[in-house]
mmCIF file of C-alpha atoms in Angstrom:
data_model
loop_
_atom_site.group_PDB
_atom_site.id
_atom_site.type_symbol
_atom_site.label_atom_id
_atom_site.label_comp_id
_atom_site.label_asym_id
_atom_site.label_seq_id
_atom_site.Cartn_x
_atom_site.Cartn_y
_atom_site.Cartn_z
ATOM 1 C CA UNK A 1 -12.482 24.342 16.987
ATOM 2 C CA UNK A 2 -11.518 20.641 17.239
ATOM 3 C CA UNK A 3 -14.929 19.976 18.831
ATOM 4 C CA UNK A 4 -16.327 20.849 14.987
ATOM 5 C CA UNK A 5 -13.896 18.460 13.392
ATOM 6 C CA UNK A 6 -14.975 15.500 15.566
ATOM 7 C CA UNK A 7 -18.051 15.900 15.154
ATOM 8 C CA UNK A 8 -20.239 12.933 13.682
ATOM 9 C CA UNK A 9 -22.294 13.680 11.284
ATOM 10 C CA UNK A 10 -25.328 12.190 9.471
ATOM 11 C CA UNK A 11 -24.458 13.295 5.613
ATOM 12 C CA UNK A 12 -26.599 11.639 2.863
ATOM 13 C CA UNK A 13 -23.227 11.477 1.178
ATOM 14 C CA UNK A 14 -21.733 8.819 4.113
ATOM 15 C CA UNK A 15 -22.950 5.378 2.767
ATOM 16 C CA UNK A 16 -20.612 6.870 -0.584
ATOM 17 C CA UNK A 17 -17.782 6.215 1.713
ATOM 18 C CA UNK A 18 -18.348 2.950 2.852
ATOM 19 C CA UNK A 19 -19.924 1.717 -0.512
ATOM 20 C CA UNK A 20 -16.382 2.566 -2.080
ATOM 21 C CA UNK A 21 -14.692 0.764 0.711
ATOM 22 C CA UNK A 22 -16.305 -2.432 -0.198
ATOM 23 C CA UNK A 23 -15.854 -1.395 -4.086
ATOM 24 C CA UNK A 24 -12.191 -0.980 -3.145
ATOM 25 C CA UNK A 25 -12.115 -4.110 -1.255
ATOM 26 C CA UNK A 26 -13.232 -6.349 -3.887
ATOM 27 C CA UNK A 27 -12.089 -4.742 -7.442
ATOM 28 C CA UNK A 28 -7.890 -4.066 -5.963
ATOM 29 C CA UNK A 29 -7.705 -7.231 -4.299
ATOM 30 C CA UNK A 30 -9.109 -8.934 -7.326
ATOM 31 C CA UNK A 31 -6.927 -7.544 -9.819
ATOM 32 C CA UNK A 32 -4.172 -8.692 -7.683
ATOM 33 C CA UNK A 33 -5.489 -12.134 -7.473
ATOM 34 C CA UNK A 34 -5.675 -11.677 -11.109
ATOM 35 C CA UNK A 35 -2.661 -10.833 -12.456
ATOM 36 C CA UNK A 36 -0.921 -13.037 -9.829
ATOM 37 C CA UNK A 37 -3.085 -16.093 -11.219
ATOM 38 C CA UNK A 38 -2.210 -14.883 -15.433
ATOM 39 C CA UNK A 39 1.164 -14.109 -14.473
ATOM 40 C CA UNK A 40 2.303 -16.976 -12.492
ATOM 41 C CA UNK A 41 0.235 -19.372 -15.060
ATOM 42 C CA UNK A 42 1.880 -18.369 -18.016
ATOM 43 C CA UNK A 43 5.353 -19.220 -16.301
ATOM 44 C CA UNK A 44 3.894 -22.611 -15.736
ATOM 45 C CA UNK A 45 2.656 -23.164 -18.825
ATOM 46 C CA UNK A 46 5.892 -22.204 -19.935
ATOM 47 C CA UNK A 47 7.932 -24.556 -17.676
ATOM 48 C CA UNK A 48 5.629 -27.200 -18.501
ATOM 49 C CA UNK A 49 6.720 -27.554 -21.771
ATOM 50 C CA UNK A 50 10.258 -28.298 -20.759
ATOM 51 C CA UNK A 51 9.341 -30.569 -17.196
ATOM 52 C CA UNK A 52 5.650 -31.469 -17.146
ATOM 53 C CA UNK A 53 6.129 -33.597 -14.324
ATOM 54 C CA UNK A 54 6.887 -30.579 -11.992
ATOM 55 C CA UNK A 55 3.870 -28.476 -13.507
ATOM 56 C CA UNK A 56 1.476 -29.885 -10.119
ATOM 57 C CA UNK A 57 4.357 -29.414 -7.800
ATOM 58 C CA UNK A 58 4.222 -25.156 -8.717
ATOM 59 C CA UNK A 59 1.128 -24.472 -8.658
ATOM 60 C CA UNK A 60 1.737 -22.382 -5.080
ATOM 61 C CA UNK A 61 1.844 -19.518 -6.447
ATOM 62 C CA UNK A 62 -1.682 -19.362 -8.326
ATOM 63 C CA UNK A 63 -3.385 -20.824 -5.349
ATOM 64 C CA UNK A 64 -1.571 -18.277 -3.146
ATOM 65 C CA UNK A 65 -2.752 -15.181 -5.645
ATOM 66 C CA UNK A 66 -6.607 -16.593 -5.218
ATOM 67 C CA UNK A 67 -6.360 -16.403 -1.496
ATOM 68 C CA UNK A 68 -5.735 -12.970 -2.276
ATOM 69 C CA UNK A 69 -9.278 -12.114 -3.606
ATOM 70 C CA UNK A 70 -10.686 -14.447 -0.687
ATOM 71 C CA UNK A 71 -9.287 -11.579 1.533
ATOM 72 C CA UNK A 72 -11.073 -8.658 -0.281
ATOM 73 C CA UNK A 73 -14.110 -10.509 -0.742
ATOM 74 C CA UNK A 74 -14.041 -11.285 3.485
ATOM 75 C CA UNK A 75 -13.659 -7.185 3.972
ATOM 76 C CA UNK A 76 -16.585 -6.370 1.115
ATOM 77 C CA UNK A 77 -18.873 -8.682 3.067
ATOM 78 C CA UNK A 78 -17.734 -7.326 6.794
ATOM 79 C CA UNK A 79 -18.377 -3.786 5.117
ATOM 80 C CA UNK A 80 -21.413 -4.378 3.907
ATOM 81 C CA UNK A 81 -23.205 -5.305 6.808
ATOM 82 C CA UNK A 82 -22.594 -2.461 8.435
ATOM 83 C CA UNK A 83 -23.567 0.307 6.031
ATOM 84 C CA UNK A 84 -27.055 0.654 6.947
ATOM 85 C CA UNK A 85 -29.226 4.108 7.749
ATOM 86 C CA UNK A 86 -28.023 5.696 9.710
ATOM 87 C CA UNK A 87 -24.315 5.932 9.139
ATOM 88 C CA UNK A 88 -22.240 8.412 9.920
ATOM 89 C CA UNK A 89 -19.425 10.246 8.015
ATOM 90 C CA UNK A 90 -16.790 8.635 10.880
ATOM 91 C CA UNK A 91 -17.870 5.164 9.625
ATOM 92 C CA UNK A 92 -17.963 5.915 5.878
ATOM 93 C CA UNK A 93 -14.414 6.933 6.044
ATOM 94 C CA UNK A 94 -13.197 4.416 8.325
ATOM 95 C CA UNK A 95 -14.702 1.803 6.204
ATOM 96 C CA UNK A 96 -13.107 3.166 3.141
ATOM 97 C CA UNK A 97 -10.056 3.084 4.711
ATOM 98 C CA UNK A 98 -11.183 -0.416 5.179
ATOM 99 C CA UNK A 99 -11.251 -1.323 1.773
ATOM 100 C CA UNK A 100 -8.793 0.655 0.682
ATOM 101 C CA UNK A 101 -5.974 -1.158 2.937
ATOM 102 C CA UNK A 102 -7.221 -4.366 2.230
ATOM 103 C CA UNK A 103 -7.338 -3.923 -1.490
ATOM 104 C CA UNK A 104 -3.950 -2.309 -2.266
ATOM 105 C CA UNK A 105 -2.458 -4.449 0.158
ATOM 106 C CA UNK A 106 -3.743 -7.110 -2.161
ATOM 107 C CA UNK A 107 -3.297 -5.789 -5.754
ATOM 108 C CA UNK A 108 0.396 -4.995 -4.402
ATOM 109 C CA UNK A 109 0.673 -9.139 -2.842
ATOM 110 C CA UNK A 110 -0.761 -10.261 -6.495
ATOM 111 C CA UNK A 111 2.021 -8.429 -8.287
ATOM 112 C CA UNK A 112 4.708 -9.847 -6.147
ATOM 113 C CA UNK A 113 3.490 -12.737 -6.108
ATOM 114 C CA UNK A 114 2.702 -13.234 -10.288
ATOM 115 C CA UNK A 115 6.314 -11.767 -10.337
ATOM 116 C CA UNK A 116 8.022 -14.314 -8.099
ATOM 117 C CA UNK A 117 6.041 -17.025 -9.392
ATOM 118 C CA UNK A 118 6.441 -16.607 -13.088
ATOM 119 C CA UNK A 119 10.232 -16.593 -12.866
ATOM 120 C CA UNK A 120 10.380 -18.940 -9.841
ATOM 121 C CA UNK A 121 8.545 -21.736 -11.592
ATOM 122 C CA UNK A 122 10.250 -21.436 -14.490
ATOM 123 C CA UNK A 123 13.479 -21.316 -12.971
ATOM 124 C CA UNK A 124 12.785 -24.487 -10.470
ATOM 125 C CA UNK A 125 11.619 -26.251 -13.474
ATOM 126 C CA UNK A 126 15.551 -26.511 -14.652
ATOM 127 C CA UNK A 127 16.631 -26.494 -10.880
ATOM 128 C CA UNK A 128 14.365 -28.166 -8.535
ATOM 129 C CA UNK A 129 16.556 -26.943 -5.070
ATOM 130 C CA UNK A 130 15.274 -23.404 -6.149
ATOM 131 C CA UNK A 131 11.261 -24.735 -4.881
ATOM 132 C CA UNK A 132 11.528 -23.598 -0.734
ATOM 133 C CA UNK A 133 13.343 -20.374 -1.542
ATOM 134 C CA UNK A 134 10.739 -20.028 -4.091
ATOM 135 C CA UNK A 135 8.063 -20.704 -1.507
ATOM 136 C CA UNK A 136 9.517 -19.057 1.318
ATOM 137 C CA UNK A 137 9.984 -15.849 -0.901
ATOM 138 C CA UNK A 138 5.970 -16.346 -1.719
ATOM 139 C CA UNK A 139 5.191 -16.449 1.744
ATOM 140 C CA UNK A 140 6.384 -13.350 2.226
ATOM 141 C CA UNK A 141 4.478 -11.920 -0.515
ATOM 142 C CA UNK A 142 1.156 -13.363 0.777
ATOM 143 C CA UNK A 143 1.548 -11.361 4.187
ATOM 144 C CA UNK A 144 1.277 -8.067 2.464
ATOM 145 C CA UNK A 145 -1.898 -9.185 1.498
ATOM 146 C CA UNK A 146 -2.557 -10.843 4.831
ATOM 147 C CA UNK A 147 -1.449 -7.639 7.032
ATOM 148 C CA UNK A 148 -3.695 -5.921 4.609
ATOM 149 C CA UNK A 149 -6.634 -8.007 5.883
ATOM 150 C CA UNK A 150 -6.183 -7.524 9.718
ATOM 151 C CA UNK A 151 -5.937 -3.853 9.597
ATOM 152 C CA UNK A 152 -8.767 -3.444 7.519
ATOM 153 C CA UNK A 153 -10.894 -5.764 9.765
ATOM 154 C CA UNK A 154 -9.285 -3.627 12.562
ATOM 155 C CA UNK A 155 -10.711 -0.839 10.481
ATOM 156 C CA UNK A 156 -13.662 -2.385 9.702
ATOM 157 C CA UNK A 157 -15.013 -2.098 13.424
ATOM 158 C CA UNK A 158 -14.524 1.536 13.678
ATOM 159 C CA UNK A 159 -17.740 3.243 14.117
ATOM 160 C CA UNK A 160 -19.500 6.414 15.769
ATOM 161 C CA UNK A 161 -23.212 6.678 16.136
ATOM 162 C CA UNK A 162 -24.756 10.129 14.493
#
Protein backbone atom coordinates (compact mmCIF):
# COMPACT_ATOMS: atom_id res chain seq x y z
CA UNK A 1 0.00 0.00 0.00
CA UNK A 2 2.67 2.58 0.97
CA UNK A 3 4.76 1.37 -1.99
CA UNK A 4 1.72 3.19 -4.22
CA UNK A 5 1.97 6.38 -2.23
CA UNK A 6 5.73 6.76 -2.81
CA UNK A 7 5.64 6.25 -5.89
CA UNK A 8 7.09 8.98 -8.38
CA UNK A 9 5.24 9.78 -10.92
CA UNK A 10 5.54 11.58 -14.30
CA UNK A 11 1.98 13.63 -14.32
CA UNK A 12 1.62 16.34 -17.04
CA UNK A 13 0.06 18.19 -14.14
CA UNK A 14 3.73 18.26 -12.04
CA UNK A 15 5.46 21.40 -13.55
CA UNK A 16 1.74 23.07 -12.03
CA UNK A 17 3.34 22.41 -8.76
CA UNK A 18 6.54 23.81 -9.07
CA UNK A 19 5.37 26.74 -11.38
CA UNK A 20 3.14 27.83 -8.28
CA UNK A 21 6.07 27.44 -6.01
CA UNK A 22 7.98 30.03 -7.81
CA UNK A 23 4.52 32.08 -8.25
CA UNK A 24 4.30 31.75 -4.46
CA UNK A 25 7.81 32.64 -3.98
CA UNK A 26 7.79 35.85 -5.68
CA UNK A 27 4.03 37.39 -5.37
CA UNK A 28 3.91 36.59 -0.94
CA UNK A 29 7.28 37.68 -0.40
CA UNK A 30 6.65 40.74 -2.47
CA UNK A 31 3.61 41.86 -0.90
CA UNK A 32 5.46 41.64 2.26
CA UNK A 33 8.27 43.68 1.00
CA UNK A 34 5.49 45.86 0.00
CA UNK A 35 3.50 46.71 2.63
CA UNK A 36 6.60 46.71 4.91
CA UNK A 37 8.17 49.46 2.47
CA UNK A 38 4.29 51.68 2.37
CA UNK A 39 3.87 51.04 5.87
CA UNK A 40 7.10 51.86 7.42
CA UNK A 41 7.37 54.97 4.80
CA UNK A 42 4.39 56.60 5.74
CA UNK A 43 5.63 56.58 9.50
CA UNK A 44 8.66 58.32 8.19
CA UNK A 45 7.14 60.65 6.28
CA UNK A 46 5.19 61.29 9.18
CA UNK A 47 8.10 61.71 11.67
CA UNK A 48 9.78 63.74 9.22
CA UNK A 49 7.63 66.44 9.54
CA UNK A 50 8.31 66.85 13.21
CA UNK A 51 12.50 65.82 13.11
CA UNK A 52 13.75 65.80 9.52
CA UNK A 53 17.12 65.40 10.62
CA UNK A 54 16.44 61.80 11.91
CA UNK A 55 14.37 60.88 8.64
CA UNK A 56 18.06 59.11 7.07
CA UNK A 57 18.86 57.65 10.40
CA UNK A 58 15.22 55.28 10.09
CA UNK A 59 15.25 54.25 7.10
CA UNK A 60 16.10 50.40 8.52
CA UNK A 61 13.11 49.36 8.33
CA UNK A 62 12.26 49.97 4.47
CA UNK A 63 15.60 48.64 3.48
CA UNK A 64 15.00 45.63 5.76
CA UNK A 65 11.27 45.00 4.06
CA UNK A 66 13.17 45.05 0.40
CA UNK A 67 15.53 42.38 1.49
CA UNK A 68 12.45 40.62 1.94
CA UNK A 69 11.48 40.35 -1.81
CA UNK A 70 15.36 39.72 -2.53
CA UNK A 71 14.61 36.41 -0.64
CA UNK A 72 11.56 35.32 -2.77
CA UNK A 73 13.04 36.43 -5.85
CA UNK A 74 16.47 34.05 -4.82
CA UNK A 75 13.81 30.91 -4.31
CA UNK A 76 11.73 31.83 -7.81
CA UNK A 77 15.07 31.71 -9.61
CA UNK A 78 16.47 28.37 -7.64
CA UNK A 79 12.90 26.95 -8.63
CA UNK A 80 12.96 27.69 -11.86
CA UNK A 81 15.88 26.03 -12.95
CA UNK A 82 14.87 23.01 -11.97
CA UNK A 83 11.40 22.58 -13.44
CA UNK A 84 12.32 21.12 -16.63
CA UNK A 85 10.74 17.78 -18.54
CA UNK A 86 10.75 15.51 -16.91
CA UNK A 87 9.62 16.36 -13.43
CA UNK A 88 8.06 14.43 -11.21
CA UNK A 89 5.02 14.94 -8.89
CA UNK A 90 7.72 14.52 -5.69
CA UNK A 91 9.50 17.64 -7.05
CA UNK A 92 6.43 19.70 -7.99
CA UNK A 93 5.26 19.46 -4.49
CA UNK A 94 8.43 19.84 -2.80
CA UNK A 95 9.08 22.89 -4.76
CA UNK A 96 5.77 24.33 -3.90
CA UNK A 97 6.43 23.81 -0.57
CA UNK A 98 9.42 25.75 -1.58
CA UNK A 99 7.75 28.73 -2.43
CA UNK A 100 5.22 28.52 -0.27
CA UNK A 101 7.61 28.69 2.97
CA UNK A 102 9.61 31.22 1.58
CA UNK A 103 6.78 33.47 0.62
CA UNK A 104 4.57 33.45 3.75
CA UNK A 105 7.52 33.51 5.74
CA UNK A 106 8.04 36.77 3.95
CA UNK A 107 4.57 38.41 3.57
CA UNK A 108 4.36 37.54 7.48
CA UNK A 109 8.34 39.40 8.08
CA UNK A 110 6.87 42.48 5.84
CA UNK A 111 3.91 42.91 8.16
CA UNK A 112 5.96 42.87 11.25
CA UNK A 113 8.24 44.66 10.05
CA UNK A 114 5.87 47.78 8.33
CA UNK A 115 4.23 47.39 11.85
CA UNK A 116 7.31 47.90 14.00
CA UNK A 117 8.67 50.37 11.76
CA UNK A 118 5.79 52.71 11.31
CA UNK A 119 5.34 53.18 15.05
CA UNK A 120 9.06 52.74 15.87
CA UNK A 121 10.14 55.61 13.67
CA UNK A 122 7.69 57.70 14.67
CA UNK A 123 8.14 57.10 18.16
CA UNK A 124 12.22 57.46 18.03
CA UNK A 125 11.61 60.59 16.20
CA UNK A 126 10.38 62.25 19.76
CA UNK A 127 12.78 59.80 21.67
CA UNK A 128 15.92 58.96 19.99
CA UNK A 129 17.07 56.06 22.92
CA UNK A 130 14.01 54.12 21.45
CA UNK A 131 16.45 53.50 17.82
CA UNK A 132 18.42 49.87 19.03
CA UNK A 133 15.29 48.48 20.64
CA UNK A 134 13.70 49.57 17.52
CA UNK A 135 16.37 47.80 15.50
CA UNK A 136 16.89 44.93 17.57
CA UNK A 137 13.01 44.31 17.54
CA UNK A 138 13.43 44.55 13.44
CA UNK A 139 15.99 42.09 13.47
CA UNK A 140 13.92 39.78 14.76
CA UNK A 141 11.32 40.37 12.29
CA UNK A 142 13.75 39.92 9.34
CA UNK A 143 14.59 36.22 10.51
CA UNK A 144 11.10 35.07 9.88
CA UNK A 145 11.73 35.99 6.56
CA UNK A 146 15.29 34.73 6.67
CA UNK A 147 14.34 31.14 8.27
CA UNK A 148 11.80 31.25 5.54
CA UNK A 149 14.62 31.33 2.96
CA UNK A 150 16.82 28.40 4.27
CA UNK A 151 14.08 25.96 4.51
CA UNK A 152 12.81 26.64 1.28
CA UNK A 153 16.33 26.35 -0.29
CA UNK A 154 16.46 23.18 1.92
CA UNK A 155 13.27 22.44 0.08
CA UNK A 156 14.30 23.57 -2.98
CA UNK A 157 16.84 20.56 -3.45
CA UNK A 158 14.35 17.92 -2.89
CA UNK A 159 13.92 15.88 -5.91
CA UNK A 160 13.06 12.22 -7.23
CA UNK A 161 13.70 11.16 -10.76
CA UNK A 162 10.35 9.63 -12.61
Amino acid sequence: MLSVLFESDCSEAAPFFGFMGVTAALVFANLGAAYGTAKSGVGIASMGVMNADAVMKNIIPVIMAGVLGIYGLIIAVILIQKVKSPYSAFSGYAHLAAGLCCGLSGLGAGLAIGIVGDSGVRANGQQPKLWVPMVLILIFAEAIGLYGLIIGIILSQKNEPC
